[in-house]
PDB file of C-alpha atoms in Angstrom:
ATOM      1  CA  SER Y   1      94.663  93.123 105.152  1.00 65.00           C
ATOM      2  CA  LEU Y   2      98.018  91.392 105.282  1.00 75.00           C
ATOM      3  CA  ARG Y   3     100.140  91.359 102.449  1.00 89.00           C
ATOM      4  CA  PHE Y   4     101.056  87.845 100.747  1.00 94.00           C
ATOM      5  CA  PRO Y   5     104.305  87.093 102.447  1.00 95.00           C
ATOM      6  CA  GLN Y   6     102.611  88.122 106.207  1.00 94.00           C
ATOM      7  CA  LYS Y   7      99.703  85.825 105.448  1.00 94.00           C
ATOM      8  CA  LEU Y   8     102.138  82.969 104.591  1.00 96.00           C
ATOM      9  CA  TRP Y   9     104.103  83.632 107.781  1.00 96.00           C
ATOM     10  CA  LYS Y  10     101.114  83.599 109.998  1.00 94.00           C
ATOM     11  CA  MET Y  11      99.818  80.417 108.445  1.00 94.00           C
ATOM     12  CA  VAL Y  12     103.461  78.591 108.970  1.00 95.00           C
ATOM     13  CA  GLU Y  13     103.840  79.593 112.438  1.00 95.00           C
ATOM     14  CA  SER Y  14     100.289  78.849 113.634  1.00 94.00           C
ATOM     15  CA  GLY Y  15     100.475  75.113 113.462  1.00 88.00           C
ATOM     16  CA  LYS Y  16      96.858  75.177 112.461  1.00 92.00           C
ATOM     17  CA  PHE Y  17      97.771  73.592 109.172  1.00 92.00           C
ATOM     18  CA  GLN Y  18      99.239  69.970 108.381  1.00 93.00           C
ATOM     19  CA  SER Y  19      99.945  70.853 104.718  1.00 93.00           C
ATOM     20  CA  ILE Y  20     102.452  73.674 105.176  1.00 94.00           C
ATOM     21  CA  TRP Y  21     105.359  73.845 107.846  1.00 93.00           C
ATOM     22  CA  TRP Y  22     108.925  74.889 108.181  1.00 94.00           C
ATOM     23  CA  SER Y  23     111.600  72.694 106.771  1.00 89.00           C
ATOM     24  CA  GLU Y  24     115.392  72.733 106.554  1.00 77.00           C
ATOM     25  CA  GLY Y  25     115.822  74.323 110.044  1.00 88.00           C
ATOM     26  CA  GLY Y  26     113.148  77.080 109.366  1.00 93.00           C
ATOM     27  CA  LYS Y  27     114.971  78.294 105.997  1.00 93.00           C
ATOM     28  CA  CYS Y  28     112.564  76.725 103.667  1.00 93.00           C
ATOM     29  CA  VAL Y  29     108.417  76.402 103.408  1.00 94.00           C
ATOM     30  CA  ALA Y  30     107.478  72.843 102.907  1.00 92.00           C
ATOM     31  CA  ILE Y  31     104.050  72.490 101.154  1.00 93.00           C
ATOM     32  CA  ASN Y  32     102.307  69.105 100.800  1.00 91.00           C
ATOM     33  CA  LYS Y  33     100.665  70.131  97.442  1.00 92.00           C
ATOM     34  CA  ASP Y  34      97.420  67.912  97.482  1.00 90.00           C
ATOM     35  CA  LEU Y  35      96.662  68.493 101.157  1.00 91.00           C
ATOM     36  CA  PHE Y  36      97.103  72.331 100.724  1.00 93.00           C
ATOM     37  CA  GLU Y  37      94.512  72.431  98.161  1.00 92.00           C
ATOM     38  CA  ALA Y  38      92.100  70.574 100.072  1.00 91.00           C
ATOM     39  CA  GLU Y  39      92.871  72.309 103.380  1.00 92.00           C
ATOM     40  CA  VAL Y  40      93.681  75.821 102.400  1.00 91.00           C
ATOM     41  CA  LEU Y  41      92.583  76.732  98.903  1.00 90.00           C
ATOM     42  CA  ASP Y  42      89.347  74.891  98.873  1.00 87.00           C
ATOM     43  CA  ARG Y  43      87.750  76.450 101.782  1.00 76.00           C
ATOM     44  CA  GLU Y  44      84.272  77.669 101.164  1.00 71.00           C
ATOM     45  CA  GLY Y  45      83.799  81.328 102.330  1.00 67.00           C
ATOM     46  CA  GLN Y  46      86.823  81.748 104.339  1.00 71.00           C
ATOM     47  CA  GLN Y  47      89.569  81.784 101.708  1.00 74.00           C
ATOM     48  CA  LEU Y  48      92.979  82.792 103.030  1.00 81.00           C
ATOM     49  CA  PHE Y  49      94.591  83.576  99.597  1.00 85.00           C
ATOM     50  CA  HIS Y  50      92.439  85.073  96.830  1.00 84.00           C
ATOM     51  CA  THR Y  51      92.673  81.910  94.780  1.00 87.00           C
ATOM     52  CA  GLN Y  52      91.436  78.281  94.735  1.00 87.00           C
ATOM     53  CA  LYS Y  53      94.375  77.055  92.270  1.00 91.00           C
ATOM     54  CA  ILE Y  54      97.690  75.640  93.324  1.00 92.00           C
ATOM     55  CA  LYS Y  55      99.519  76.850  90.275  1.00 94.00           C
ATOM     56  CA  SER Y  56      98.109  80.673  91.040  1.00 94.00           C
ATOM     57  CA  PHE Y  57      99.422  80.230  94.656  1.00 95.00           C
ATOM     58  CA  MET Y  58     102.784  79.163  93.516  1.00 95.00           C
ATOM     59  CA  ARG Y  59     102.712  81.984  91.076  1.00 95.00           C
ATOM     60  CA  GLN Y  60     102.556  84.315  94.113  1.00 95.00           C
ATOM     61  CA  LEU Y  61     105.305  82.699  95.547  1.00 96.00           C
ATOM     62  CA  ASN Y  62     107.396  83.450  92.510  1.00 96.00           C
ATOM     63  CA  LEU Y  63     106.345  86.992  92.349  1.00 96.00           C
ATOM     64  CA  TYR Y  64     107.437  87.426  95.803  1.00 96.00           C
ATOM     65  CA  GLY Y  65     110.900  86.029  95.318  1.00 96.00           C
ATOM     66  CA  PHE Y  66     110.412  82.592  96.597  1.00 97.00           C
ATOM     67  CA  THR Y  67     112.392  79.575  94.383  1.00 95.00           C
ATOM     68  CA  LYS Y  68     111.467  75.995  94.345  1.00 93.00           C
ATOM     69  CA  MET Y  69     114.044  73.792  95.915  1.00 89.00           C
ATOM     70  CA  GLN Y  70     114.860  70.528  94.650  1.00 76.00           C
ATOM     71  CA  ARG Y  71     115.353  67.629  97.274  1.00 64.00           C
ATOM     72  CA  ASP Y  72     118.704  66.218  97.072  1.00 53.00           C
ATOM     73  CA  ILE Y  73     118.568  62.611  97.389  1.00 49.00           C
ATOM     74  CA  GLN Y  74     121.806  60.379  97.191  1.00 52.00           C
ATOM     75  CA  ARG Y  75     121.089  57.121  95.541  1.00 52.00           C
ATOM     76  CA  SER Y  76     122.337  53.930  97.117  1.00 53.00           C
ATOM     77  CA  ALA Y  77     124.228  51.233  95.009  1.00 60.00           C
ATOM     78  CA  SER Y  78     122.265  48.237  95.892  1.00 68.00           C
ATOM     79  CA  LEU Y  79     119.040  47.446  94.168  1.00 71.00           C
ATOM     80  CA  PRO Y  80     116.830  46.585  97.154  1.00 69.00           C
ATOM     81  CA  GLU Y  81     118.024  50.178  98.834  1.00 70.00           C
ATOM     82  CA  PHE Y  82     117.613  51.914  95.605  1.00 64.00           C
ATOM     83  CA  LEU Y  83     114.132  50.750  95.252  1.00 65.00           C
ATOM     84  CA  ALA Y  84     113.239  51.767  98.889  1.00 66.00           C
ATOM     85  CA  GLU Y  85     114.511  55.245  98.178  1.00 65.00           C
ATOM     86  CA  GLU Y  86     112.580  55.501  95.001  1.00 64.00           C
ATOM     87  CA  ALA Y  87     109.333  54.363  96.878  1.00 63.00           C
ATOM     88  CA  ALA Y  88     110.170  57.010  99.412  1.00 62.00           C
ATOM     89  CA  ALA Y  89     111.219  59.670  96.912  1.00 62.00           C
ATOM     90  CA  SER Y  90     107.650  59.429  95.039  1.00 62.00           C
ATOM     91  CA  ALA Y  91     105.868  59.953  98.377  1.00 58.00           C
ATOM     92  CA  HIS Y  92     107.889  63.033  98.806  1.00 57.00           C
ATOM     93  CA  SER Y  93     106.952  64.321  95.498  1.00 66.00           C
ATOM     94  CA  GLN Y  94     103.754  65.805  96.425  1.00 81.00           C
ATOM     95  CA  ILE Y  95     105.964  67.829  98.770  1.00 87.00           C
ATOM     96  CA  LEU Y  96     107.243  71.231  97.381  1.00 90.00           C
ATOM     97  CA  TYR Y  97     109.952  73.274  99.073  1.00 92.00           C
ATOM     98  CA  TYR Y  98     110.190  76.864  98.611  1.00 95.00           C
ATOM     99  CA  TYR Y  99     113.255  79.359  99.860  1.00 95.00           C
ATOM    100  CA  ASN Y 100     113.428  82.978 100.074  1.00 96.00           C
ATOM    101  CA  PRO Y 101     116.342  84.583 101.767  1.00 96.00           C
ATOM    102  CA  SER Y 102     113.957  87.102 103.482  1.00 96.00           C
ATOM    103  CA  PHE Y 103     111.773  84.368 104.840  1.00 96.00           C
ATOM    104  CA  ASN Y 104     113.530  82.915 107.640  1.00 96.00           C
ATOM    105  CA  ARG Y 105     112.206  81.533 110.875  1.00 96.00           C
ATOM    106  CA  ALA Y 106     115.082  82.606 112.633  1.00 96.00           C
ATOM    107  CA  HIS Y 107     114.933  86.069 111.389  1.00 96.00           C
ATOM    108  CA  PRO Y 108     111.403  87.331 111.237  1.00 95.00           C
ATOM    109  CA  TRP Y 109     112.470  91.103 110.971  1.00 95.00           C
ATOM    110  CA  LEU Y 110     113.545  90.078 107.240  1.00 95.00           C
ATOM    111  CA  LEU Y 111     109.890  89.621 106.356  1.00 94.00           C
ATOM    112  CA  GLU Y 112     109.817  93.233 105.472  1.00 93.00           C
ATOM    113  CA  MET Y 113     112.318  92.796 102.776  1.00 93.00           C
ATOM    114  CA  CYS Y 114     110.060  90.299 101.083  1.00 93.00           C
ATOM    115  CA  LYS Y 115     108.676  92.369  98.418  1.00 91.00           C
ATOM    116  CA  ARG Y 116     106.492  91.767  95.105  1.00 91.00           C
ATOM    117  CA  ARG Y 117     108.789  91.767  92.023  1.00 87.00           C
TER     118      ARG Y 117
END
């Protein structure tokens, strides 16, 4: 069976899941939290990871050296623009971004460096 990083890589590359994708030019993994729980973790009989809880999955990411990235959103000065950006930001709050220097779409050979701490 594949190790956690290999499973994650296969999942992101497959394009079969709407809840997880490459972002930031293939340097980060983006995960839509609610959709990931429904689409991946709640699968009956065919679990991809040995958990049904998003917190346990996130702990696995941390154990393999992934760090959660914050979206750097510049704020506008005008009130209408600010309110529109706030609405967009709340839609993005369900999306988690994780970075690991050894998990890079352009450099698949680095995956071997992705070790459990």
